[in-house]
Amino acid sequence: MLTSFFSRSRRAFDSLGEQEILALAISSEEDDARIYLAYADHVRAAYPASAKVFEDMAAVEHTHRNMLIDMHRRRFGERIPLIRREHVSGFIRQKPDWLQRNLTLDRMRHEAEAMERQAQNFYQEAAKRTGDAETRKLLGDLALAEEGHEDIARMLGARHAPDDVKASEDDTARRQFVLTYVQPGLAGLMDGSVSTLAPIFAAAFATQDTWQTFLVGLSASVGAGISMGFTEAAHDDGKISGRGSPLKRGLACGIMTAVGGLGHALPYLIPDFWTATTLAVAVVFIELWAIAFIQNRFMETPFLRAAFQVVLGGGLVLGAGILIGNS
């Protein structure tokens, strides 16, 4: 409802005059160039070849902007109306700079492709609404240029980022993803899945009260998640280790710790004790096998070794909890 309310405050594209269309094209080229330069600055340290591609794409946008300004100067003079994409309905709203900094390199490439498609569609529609022959020709030429931007990007990529460089950059991106999200998330999942087994099953067999057991599991899971999250975020700022943002790592670790414990605590919302316990045990083994799979998939640990370590360790903790609860 709020979206529809705010969208009414935006101009319809059909209501724009030719001067406003030129002004919108100028501001759009400026915005796209700024975004490409922001992408370049963000990836320069880790991916210098891709940064050069984004810089060259920004240079192309600046060339288009200058052509549009020259056309506006010839037809309407020096004063360019202030109209931007966010003032006109139908345009995809671009993320602010502080959110764009969180994009991965692959996501930046996809965003760039979407920007070029949007620019192409805009110039095609703008050309249809322009009566001046010279302006119409310019807008049509820019539509063709934007249509070929994917080829330009591919050409620039071939020049600045050949296949071996792209492979190296992709490997770096994957390694960074593992260090920032997978590794702390896996540590949290292991801790949450294994460390909460003993208190949850001890409480279950000591009380045989499913609600009380659920409360024990909930408190243990949430408490462990908060503890693990803060520990992960506080012990390494990522600047020297290169493991990435401590906030991202802390969230990944804390959330996965809580998820790991809640997985076998939630079945105790079922009132029947043995049904809840049977389901909880089944969930435990699913969690342990999932951990083994993640270790094999992302940490390159041999699957059988990972399965033996995790399942055996989890089984011992589970047995300890049951024994303590029955004592």
GROMACS .gro file of N, CA and C in nm, residues 55-196:
model
  426
   55GLU      N    1   3.558   0.074  -1.485
   55GLU     CA    2   3.604   0.209  -1.516
   55GLU      C    3   3.583   0.244  -1.663
   56ASP      N    4   3.610   0.148  -1.751
   56ASP     CA    5   3.590   0.173  -1.893
   56ASP      C    6   3.442   0.187  -1.927
   57MET      N    7   3.356   0.112  -1.860
   57MET     CA    8   3.213   0.127  -1.882
   57MET      C    9   3.166   0.265  -1.834
   58ALA      N   10   3.222   0.314  -1.724
   58ALA     CA   11   3.189   0.449  -1.677
   58ALA      C   12   3.234   0.553  -1.779
   59ALA      N   13   3.350   0.531  -1.841
   59ALA     CA   14   3.397   0.625  -1.942
   59ALA      C   15   3.302   0.630  -2.062
   60VAL      N   16   3.245   0.516  -2.100
   60VAL     CA   17   3.146   0.514  -2.208
   60VAL      C   18   3.023   0.594  -2.169
   61GLU      N   19   2.978   0.579  -2.044
   61GLU     CA   20   2.861   0.655  -1.998
   61GLU      C   21   2.890   0.806  -2.000
   62HIS      N   22   3.011   0.846  -1.963
   62HIS     CA   23   3.047   0.988  -1.968
   62HIS      C   24   3.043   1.040  -2.111
   63THR      N   25   3.086   0.959  -2.206
   63THR     CA   26   3.080   0.999  -2.347
   63THR      C   27   2.936   1.020  -2.391
   64HIS      N   28   2.847   0.929  -2.352
   64HIS     CA   29   2.704   0.944  -2.385
   64HIS      C   30   2.649   1.072  -2.321
   65ARG      N   31   2.685   1.096  -2.196
   65ARG     CA   32   2.637   1.215  -2.125
   65ARG      C   33   2.678   1.342  -2.199
   66ASN      N   34   2.803   1.349  -2.244
   66ASN     CA   35   2.850   1.469  -2.315
   66ASN      C   36   2.776   1.488  -2.446
   67MET      N   37   2.745   1.380  -2.515
   67MET     CA   38   2.669   1.391  -2.639
   67MET      C   39   2.529   1.446  -2.612
   68LEU      N   40   2.468   1.400  -2.505
   68LEU     CA   41   2.334   1.445  -2.470
   68LEU      C   42   2.336   1.592  -2.427
   69ILE      N   43   2.438   1.632  -2.352
   69ILE     CA   44   2.448   1.772  -2.310
   69ILE      C   45   2.466   1.863  -2.431
   70ASP      N   46   2.546   1.823  -2.526
   70ASP     CA   47   2.563   1.902  -2.649
   70ASP      C   48   2.430   1.918  -2.722
   71MET      N   49   2.352   1.811  -2.729
   71MET     CA   50   2.222   1.818  -2.795
   71MET      C   51   2.128   1.912  -2.719
   72HIS      N   52   2.127   1.901  -2.586
   72HIS     CA   53   2.042   1.990  -2.505
   72HIS      C   54   2.084   2.135  -2.523
   73ARG      N   55   2.213   2.161  -2.528
   73ARG     CA   56   2.263   2.297  -2.544
   73ARG      C   57   2.217   2.355  -2.677
   74ARG      N   58   2.223   2.276  -2.783
   74ARG     CA   59   2.182   2.325  -2.915
   74ARG      C   60   2.032   2.352  -2.922
   75ARG      N   61   1.951   2.271  -2.854
   75ARG     CA   62   1.806   2.283  -2.868
   75ARG      C   63   1.742   2.370  -2.760
   76PHE      N   64   1.791   2.360  -2.637
   76PHE     CA   65   1.720   2.424  -2.526
   76PHE      C   66   1.806   2.519  -2.443
   77GLY      N   67   1.934   2.530  -2.472
   77GLY     CA   68   2.019   2.621  -2.398
   77GLY      C   69   2.096   2.553  -2.286
   78GLU      N   70   2.150   2.634  -2.198
   78GLU     CA   71   2.242   2.584  -2.095
   78GLU      C   72   2.174   2.527  -1.972
   79ARG      N   73   2.052   2.570  -1.943
   79ARG     CA   74   1.988   2.530  -1.818
   79ARG      C   75   1.918   2.394  -1.835
   80ILE      N   76   1.969   2.293  -1.764
   80ILE     CA   77   1.914   2.158  -1.774
   80ILE      C   78   1.819   2.134  -1.658
   81PRO      N   79   1.692   2.098  -1.683
   81PRO     CA   80   1.599   2.071  -1.573
   81PRO      C   81   1.648   1.956  -1.485
   82LEU      N   82   1.617   1.963  -1.357
   82LEU     CA   83   1.656   1.858  -1.264
   82LEU      C   84   1.547   1.751  -1.263
   83ILE      N   85   1.571   1.642  -1.328
   83ILE     CA   86   1.479   1.528  -1.327
   83ILE      C   87   1.561   1.401  -1.332
   84ARG      N   88   1.529   1.311  -1.242
   84ARG     CA   89   1.607   1.188  -1.229
   84ARG      C   90   1.514   1.067  -1.240
   85ARG      N   91   1.575   0.951  -1.246
   85ARG     CA   92   1.496   0.829  -1.264
   85ARG      C   93   1.396   0.805  -1.151
   86GLU      N   94   1.436   0.843  -1.027
   86GLU     CA   95   1.344   0.821  -0.916
   86GLU      C   96   1.223   0.913  -0.921
   87HIS      N   97   1.225   1.013  -1.012
   87HIS     CA   98   1.111   1.102  -1.027
   87HIS      C   99   1.010   1.050  -1.129
   88VAL      N  100   1.045   0.942  -1.201
   88VAL     CA  101   0.964   0.893  -1.312
   88VAL      C  102   0.925   0.748  -1.286
   89SER      N  103   0.798   0.715  -1.304
   89SER     CA  104   0.752   0.578  -1.281
   89SER      C  105   0.803   0.486  -1.391
   90GLY      N  106   0.823   0.360  -1.354
   90GLY     CA  107   0.865   0.260  -1.451
   90GLY      C  108   1.011   0.224  -1.445
   91PHE      N  109   1.093   0.306  -1.377
   91PHE     CA  110   1.236   0.276  -1.368
   91PHE      C  111   1.262   0.190  -1.245
   92ILE      N  112   1.361   0.100  -1.258
   92ILE     CA  113   1.406   0.022  -1.143
   92ILE      C  114   1.484   0.114  -1.051
   93ARG      N  115   1.448   0.112  -0.924
   93ARG     CA  116   1.518   0.199  -0.828
   93ARG      C  117   1.653   0.138  -0.794
   94GLN      N  118   1.757   0.220  -0.806
   94GLN     CA  119   1.892   0.172  -0.776
   94GLN      C  120   1.916   0.174  -0.626
   95LYS      N  121   1.995   0.077  -0.582
   95LYS     CA  122   2.031   0.071  -0.440
   95LYS      C  123   2.122   0.187  -0.404
   96PRO      N  124   2.109   0.241  -0.282
   96PRO     CA  125   2.203   0.346  -0.239
   96PRO      C  126   2.345   0.291  -0.227
   97ASP      N  127   2.441   0.383  -0.223
   97ASP     CA  128   2.582   0.343  -0.225
   97ASP      C  129   2.618   0.248  -0.111
   98TRP      N  130   2.561   0.273   0.008
   98TRP     CA  131   2.602   0.191   0.123
   98TRP      C  132   2.551   0.048   0.112
   99LEU      N  133   2.447   0.024   0.031
   99LEU     CA  134   2.402  -0.113   0.007
   99LEU      C  135   2.478  -0.177  -0.108
  100GLN      N  136   2.518  -0.096  -0.207
  100GLN     CA  137   2.592  -0.150  -0.321
  100GLN      C  138   2.728  -0.204  -0.277
  101ARG      N  139   2.782  -0.149  -0.170
  101ARG     CA  140   2.912  -0.197  -0.122
  101ARG      C  141   2.906  -0.341  -0.073
  102ASN      N  142   2.784  -0.390  -0.045
  102ASN     CA  143   2.770  -0.527   0.004
  102ASN      C  144   2.751  -0.628  -0.108
  103LEU      N  145   2.745  -0.582  -0.232
  103LEU     CA  146   2.722  -0.673  -0.344
  103LEU      C  147   2.849  -0.753  -0.375
  104THR      N  148   2.829  -0.877  -0.417
  104THR     CA  149   2.942  -0.957  -0.465
  104THR      C  150   2.979  -0.914  -0.606
  105LEU      N  151   3.097  -0.957  -0.651
  105LEU     CA  152   3.140  -0.922  -0.786
  105LEU      C  153   3.042  -0.977  -0.889
  106ASP      N  154   2.998  -1.100  -0.871
  106ASP     CA  155   2.904  -1.158  -0.967
  106ASP      C  156   2.773  -1.081  -0.968
  107ARG      N  157   2.728  -1.037  -0.850
  107ARG     CA  158   2.604  -0.960  -0.842
  107ARG      C  159   2.621  -0.824  -0.910
  108MET      N  160   2.738  -0.764  -0.895
  108MET     CA  161   2.764  -0.636  -0.963
  108MET      C  162   2.754  -0.652  -1.115
  109ARG      N  163   2.807  -0.763  -1.166
  109ARG     CA  164   2.798  -0.787  -1.310
  109ARG      C  165   2.653  -0.798  -1.355
  110HIS      N  166   2.571  -0.870  -1.277
  110HIS     CA  167   2.430  -0.883  -1.312
  110HIS      C  168   2.358  -0.749  -1.302
  111GLU      N  169   2.391  -0.670  -1.201
  111GLU     CA  170   2.330  -0.537  -1.188
  111GLU      C  171   2.366  -0.449  -1.307
  112ALA      N  172   2.491  -0.458  -1.352
  112ALA     CA  173   2.534  -0.380  -1.468
  112ALA      C  174   2.456  -0.419  -1.592
  113GLU      N  175   2.434  -0.548  -1.612
  113GLU     CA  176   2.356  -0.594  -1.727
  113GLU      C  177   2.213  -0.540  -1.720
  114ALA      N  178   2.153  -0.541  -1.600
  114ALA     CA  179   2.017  -0.490  -1.584
  114ALA      C  180   2.011  -0.340  -1.613
  115MET      N  181   2.113  -0.267  -1.569
  115MET     CA  182   2.118  -0.123  -1.596
  115MET      C  183   2.125  -0.094  -1.745
  116GLU      N  184   2.203  -0.174  -1.817
  116GLU     CA  185   2.216  -0.152  -1.961
  116GLU      C  186   2.086  -0.185  -2.034
  117ARG      N  187   2.018  -0.291  -1.991
  117ARG     CA  188   1.888  -0.325  -2.053
  117ARG      C  189   1.787  -0.214  -2.029
  118GLN      N  190   1.786  -0.160  -1.906
  118GLN     CA  191   1.693  -0.052  -1.875
  118GLN      C  192   1.723   0.072  -1.959
  119ALA      N  193   1.852   0.104  -1.974
  119ALA     CA  194   1.891   0.220  -2.055
  119ALA      C  195   1.850   0.201  -2.201
  120GLN      N  196   1.868   0.080  -2.252
  120GLN     CA  197   1.829   0.053  -2.391
  120GLN      C  198   1.679   0.073  -2.409
  121ASN      N  199   1.598   0.019  -2.318
  121ASN     CA  200   1.453   0.034  -2.328
  121ASN      C  201   1.412   0.181  -2.319
  122PHE      N  202   1.479   0.256  -2.231
  122PHE     CA  203   1.447   0.397  -2.215
  122PHE      C  204   1.474   0.473  -2.344
  123TYR      N  205   1.589   0.453  -2.407
  123TYR     CA  206   1.622   0.526  -2.529
  123TYR      C  207   1.529   0.488  -2.644
  124GLN      N  208   1.490   0.361  -2.650
  124GLN     CA  209   1.397   0.320  -2.755
  124GLN      C  210   1.263   0.390  -2.740
  125GLU      N  211   1.210   0.397  -2.617
  125GLU     CA  212   1.082   0.463  -2.595
  125GLU      C  213   1.095   0.614  -2.610
  126ALA      N  214   1.210   0.669  -2.565
  126ALA     CA  215   1.230   0.814  -2.577
  126ALA      C  216   1.237   0.857  -2.723
  127ALA      N  217   1.302   0.776  -2.806
  127ALA     CA  218   1.313   0.809  -2.949
  127ALA      C  219   1.176   0.815  -3.015
  128LYS      N  220   1.084   0.729  -2.972
  128LYS     CA  221   0.949   0.728  -3.030
  128LYS      C  222   0.874   0.857  -2.998
  129ARG      N  223   0.907   0.921  -2.887
  129ARG     CA  224   0.835   1.039  -2.841
  129ARG      C  225   0.900   1.170  -2.883
  130THR      N  226   1.003   1.163  -2.963
  130THR     CA  227   1.078   1.282  -3.001
  130THR      C  228   1.050   1.316  -3.147
  131GLY      N  229   1.011   1.443  -3.170
  131GLY     CA  230   0.981   1.487  -3.306
  131GLY      C  231   1.100   1.543  -3.380
  132ASP      N  232   1.199   1.595  -3.307
  132ASP     CA  233   1.317   1.653  -3.371
  132ASP      C  234   1.403   1.542  -3.430
  133ALA      N  235   1.435   1.555  -3.558
  133ALA     CA  236   1.505   1.447  -3.628
  133ALA      C  237   1.642   1.421  -3.568
  134GLU      N  238   1.717   1.528  -3.537
  134GLU     CA  239   1.852   1.510  -3.484
  134GLU      C  240   1.849   1.444  -3.346
  135THR      N  241   1.756   1.489  -3.263
  135THR     CA  242   1.744   1.429  -3.130
  135THR      C  243   1.702   1.284  -3.139
  136ARG      N  244   1.607   1.257  -3.229
  136ARG     CA  245   1.559   1.120  -3.247
  136ARG      C  246   1.673   1.029  -3.292
  137LYS      N  247   1.756   1.080  -3.381
  137LYS     CA  248   1.870   1.001  -3.428
  137LYS      C  249   1.967   0.972  -3.314
  138LEU      N  250   1.994   1.074  -3.232
  138LEU     CA  251   2.086   1.055  -3.121
  138LEU      C  252   2.033   0.951  -3.024
  139LEU      N  253   1.905   0.961  -2.988
  139LEU     CA  254   1.846   0.866  -2.894
  139LEU      C  255   1.846   0.725  -2.952
  140GLY      N  256   1.819   0.714  -3.081
  140GLY     CA  257   1.824   0.583  -3.146
  140GLY      C  258   1.964   0.525  -3.146
  141ASP      N  259   2.063   0.611  -3.172
  141ASP     CA  260   2.201   0.565  -3.170
  141ASP      C  261   2.241   0.518  -3.030
  142LEU      N  262   2.195   0.592  -2.927
  142LEU     CA  263   2.228   0.552  -2.790
  142LEU      C  264   2.159   0.422  -2.753
  143ALA      N  265   2.037   0.400  -2.805
  143ALA     CA  266   1.970   0.273  -2.779
  143ALA      C  267   2.051   0.157  -2.837
  144LEU      N  268   2.102   0.178  -2.959
  144LEU     CA  269   2.186   0.074  -3.019
  144LEU      C  270   2.315   0.055  -2.941
  145ALA      N  271   2.370   0.167  -2.891
  145ALA     CA  272   2.494   0.158  -2.814
  145ALA      C  273   2.471   0.080  -2.684
  146GLU      N  274   2.359   0.109  -2.617
  146GLU     CA  275   2.329   0.037  -2.494
  146GLU      C  276   2.302  -0.111  -2.522
  147GLU      N  277   2.237  -0.138  -2.637
  147GLU     CA  278   2.213  -0.277  -2.676
  147GLU      C  279   2.345  -0.350  -2.695
  148GLY      N  280   2.445  -0.278  -2.744
  148GLY     CA  281   2.576  -0.340  -2.766
  148GLY      C  282   2.667  -0.333  -2.646
  149HIS      N  283   2.617  -0.274  -2.534
  149HIS     CA  284   2.703  -0.263  -2.417
  149HIS      C  285   2.742  -0.398  -2.361
  150GLU      N  286   2.654  -0.496  -2.375
  150GLU     CA  287   2.691  -0.630  -2.328
  150GLU      C  288   2.812  -0.681  -2.407
  151ASP      N  289   2.812  -0.652  -2.537
  151ASP     CA  290   2.928  -0.690  -2.618
  151ASP      C  291   3.050  -0.608  -2.580
  152ILE      N  292   3.026  -0.478  -2.549
  152ILE     CA  293   3.137  -0.392  -2.506
  152ILE      C  294   3.197  -0.446  -2.377
  153ALA      N  295   3.108  -0.482  -2.283
  153ALA     CA  296   3.156  -0.535  -2.155
  153ALA      C  297   3.235  -0.664  -2.176
  154ARG      N  298   3.184  -0.746  -2.269
  154ARG     CA  299   3.255  -0.871  -2.297
  154ARG      C  300   3.392  -0.842  -2.359
  155MET      N  301   3.394  -0.742  -2.450
  155MET     CA  302   3.520  -0.705  -2.514
  155MET      C  303   3.619  -0.648  -2.412
  156LEU      N  304   3.567  -0.559  -2.327
  156LEU     CA  305   3.655  -0.501  -2.224
  156LEU      C  306   3.703  -0.609  -2.128
  157GLY      N  307   3.612  -0.703  -2.096
  157GLY     CA  308   3.651  -0.812  -2.009
  157GLY      C  309   3.759  -0.898  -2.071
  158ALA      N  310   3.748  -0.920  -2.203
  158ALA     CA  311   3.850  -1.000  -2.270
  158ALA      C  312   3.984  -0.929  -2.267
  159ARG      N  313   3.979  -0.792  -2.274
  159ARG     CA  314   4.104  -0.716  -2.274
  159ARG      C  315   4.164  -0.708  -2.134
  160HIS      N  316   4.081  -0.682  -2.035
  160HIS     CA  317   4.132  -0.658  -1.900
  160HIS      C  318   4.122  -0.778  -1.808
  161ALA      N  319   4.029  -0.870  -1.840
  161ALA     CA  320   4.008  -0.984  -1.753
  161ALA      C  321   3.992  -1.111  -1.836
  162PRO      N  322   4.101  -1.162  -1.892
  162PRO     CA  323   4.092  -1.286  -1.970
  162PRO      C  324   4.048  -1.401  -1.882
  163ASP      N  325   4.025  -1.516  -1.948
  163ASP     CA  326   3.965  -1.629  -1.877
  163ASP      C  327   4.044  -1.670  -1.754
  164ASP      N  328   4.177  -1.667  -1.764
  164ASP     CA  329   4.256  -1.710  -1.649
  164ASP      C  330   4.242  -1.612  -1.533
  165VAL      N  331   4.230  -1.481  -1.567
  165VAL     CA  332   4.211  -1.380  -1.461
  165VAL      C  333   4.073  -1.396  -1.400
  166LYS      N  334   3.970  -1.416  -1.485
  166LYS     CA  335   3.835  -1.436  -1.433
  166LYS      C  336   3.828  -1.558  -1.343
  167ALA      N  337   3.896  -1.663  -1.384
  167ALA     CA  338   3.896  -1.784  -1.302
  167ALA      C  339   3.961  -1.756  -1.166
  168SER      N  340   4.069  -1.678  -1.169
  168SER     CA  341   4.136  -1.643  -1.044
  168SER      C  342   4.046  -1.556  -0.957
  169GLU      N  343   3.976  -1.459  -1.020
  169GLU     CA  344   3.885  -1.372  -0.944
  169GLU      C  345   3.768  -1.451  -0.887
  170ASP      N  346   3.714  -1.543  -0.966
  170ASP     CA  347   3.604  -1.625  -0.917
  170ASP      C  348   3.648  -1.712  -0.801
  171ASP      N  349   3.771  -1.763  -0.808
  171ASP     CA  350   3.824  -1.843  -0.699
  171ASP      C  351   3.842  -1.759  -0.574
  172THR      N  352   3.889  -1.635  -0.593
  172THR     CA  353   3.905  -1.543  -0.479
  172THR      C  354   3.770  -1.511  -0.416
  173ALA      N  355   3.668  -1.488  -0.501
  173ALA     CA  356   3.534  -1.457  -0.451
  173ALA      C  357   3.478  -1.576  -0.372
  174ARG      N  358   3.499  -1.696  -0.426
  174ARG     CA  359   3.449  -1.815  -0.356
  174ARG      C  360   3.521  -1.833  -0.222
  175ARG      N  361   3.652  -1.810  -0.223
  175ARG     CA  362   3.728  -1.823  -0.099
  175ARG      C  363   3.682  -1.721   0.005
  176GLN      N  364   3.652  -1.598  -0.041
  176GLN     CA  365   3.606  -1.495   0.051
  176GLN      C  366   3.469  -1.531   0.108
  177PHE      N  367   3.382  -1.587   0.022
  177PHE     CA  368   3.250  -1.631   0.068
  177PHE      C  369   3.263  -1.738   0.175
  178VAL      N  370   3.354  -1.831   0.153
  178VAL     CA  371   3.375  -1.938   0.251
  178VAL      C  372   3.426  -1.880   0.382
  179LEU      N  373   3.522  -1.788   0.375
  179LEU     CA  374   3.581  -1.732   0.497
  179LEU      C  375   3.483  -1.646   0.575
  180THR      N  376   3.398  -1.571   0.503
  180THR     CA  377   3.309  -1.477   0.569
  180THR      C  378   3.180  -1.542   0.617
  181TYR      N  379   3.125  -1.634   0.539
  181TYR     CA  380   2.994  -1.691   0.573
  181TYR      C  381   2.999  -1.839   0.608
  182VAL      N  382   3.061  -1.920   0.521
  182VAL     CA  383   3.053  -2.065   0.540
  182VAL      C  384   3.128  -2.110   0.664
  183GLN      N  385   3.252  -2.064   0.678
  183GLN     CA  386   3.333  -2.110   0.791
  183GLN      C  387   3.272  -2.073   0.926
  184PRO      N  388   3.239  -1.945   0.951
  184PRO     CA  389   3.176  -1.915   1.081
  184PRO      C  390   3.037  -1.976   1.095
  185GLY      N  391   2.961  -1.983   0.983
  185GLY     CA  392   2.830  -2.046   0.990
  185GLY      C  393   2.839  -2.193   1.023
  186LEU      N  394   2.938  -2.262   0.964
  186LEU     CA  395   2.958  -2.404   0.992
  186LEU      C  396   3.000  -2.425   1.138
  187ALA      N  397   3.089  -2.338   1.186
  187ALA     CA  398   3.130  -2.350   1.327
  187ALA      C  399   3.011  -2.331   1.419
  188GLY      N  400   2.924  -2.235   1.385
  188GLY     CA  401   2.805  -2.214   1.466
  188GLY      C  402   2.709  -2.331   1.459
  189LEU      N  403   2.688  -2.385   1.339
  189LEU     CA  404   2.597  -2.498   1.324
  189LEU      C  405   2.648  -2.619   1.402
  190MET      N  406   2.778  -2.643   1.396
  190MET     CA  407   2.835  -2.755   1.471
  190MET      C  408   2.817  -2.735   1.621
  191ASP      N  409   2.848  -2.613   1.666
  191ASP     CA  410   2.836  -2.587   1.810
  191ASP      C  411   2.691  -2.596   1.856
  192GLY      N  412   2.600  -2.535   1.778
  192GLY     CA  413   2.460  -2.538   1.817
  192GLY      C  414   2.401  -2.677   1.812
  193SER      N  415   2.439  -2.755   1.711
  193SER     CA  416   2.383  -2.889   1.697
  193SER      C  417   2.437  -2.985   1.801
  194VAL      N  418   2.565  -2.973   1.833
  194VAL     CA  419   2.628  -3.071   1.922
  194VAL      C  420   2.622  -3.028   2.068
  195SER      N  421   2.656  -2.902   2.097
  195SER     CA  422   2.667  -2.861   2.238
  195SER      C  423   2.532  -2.858   2.310
  196THR      N  424   2.424  -2.840   2.235
  196THR     CA  425   2.292  -2.835   2.300
  196THR      C  426   2.230  -2.974   2.316
   0.00000   0.00000   0.00000
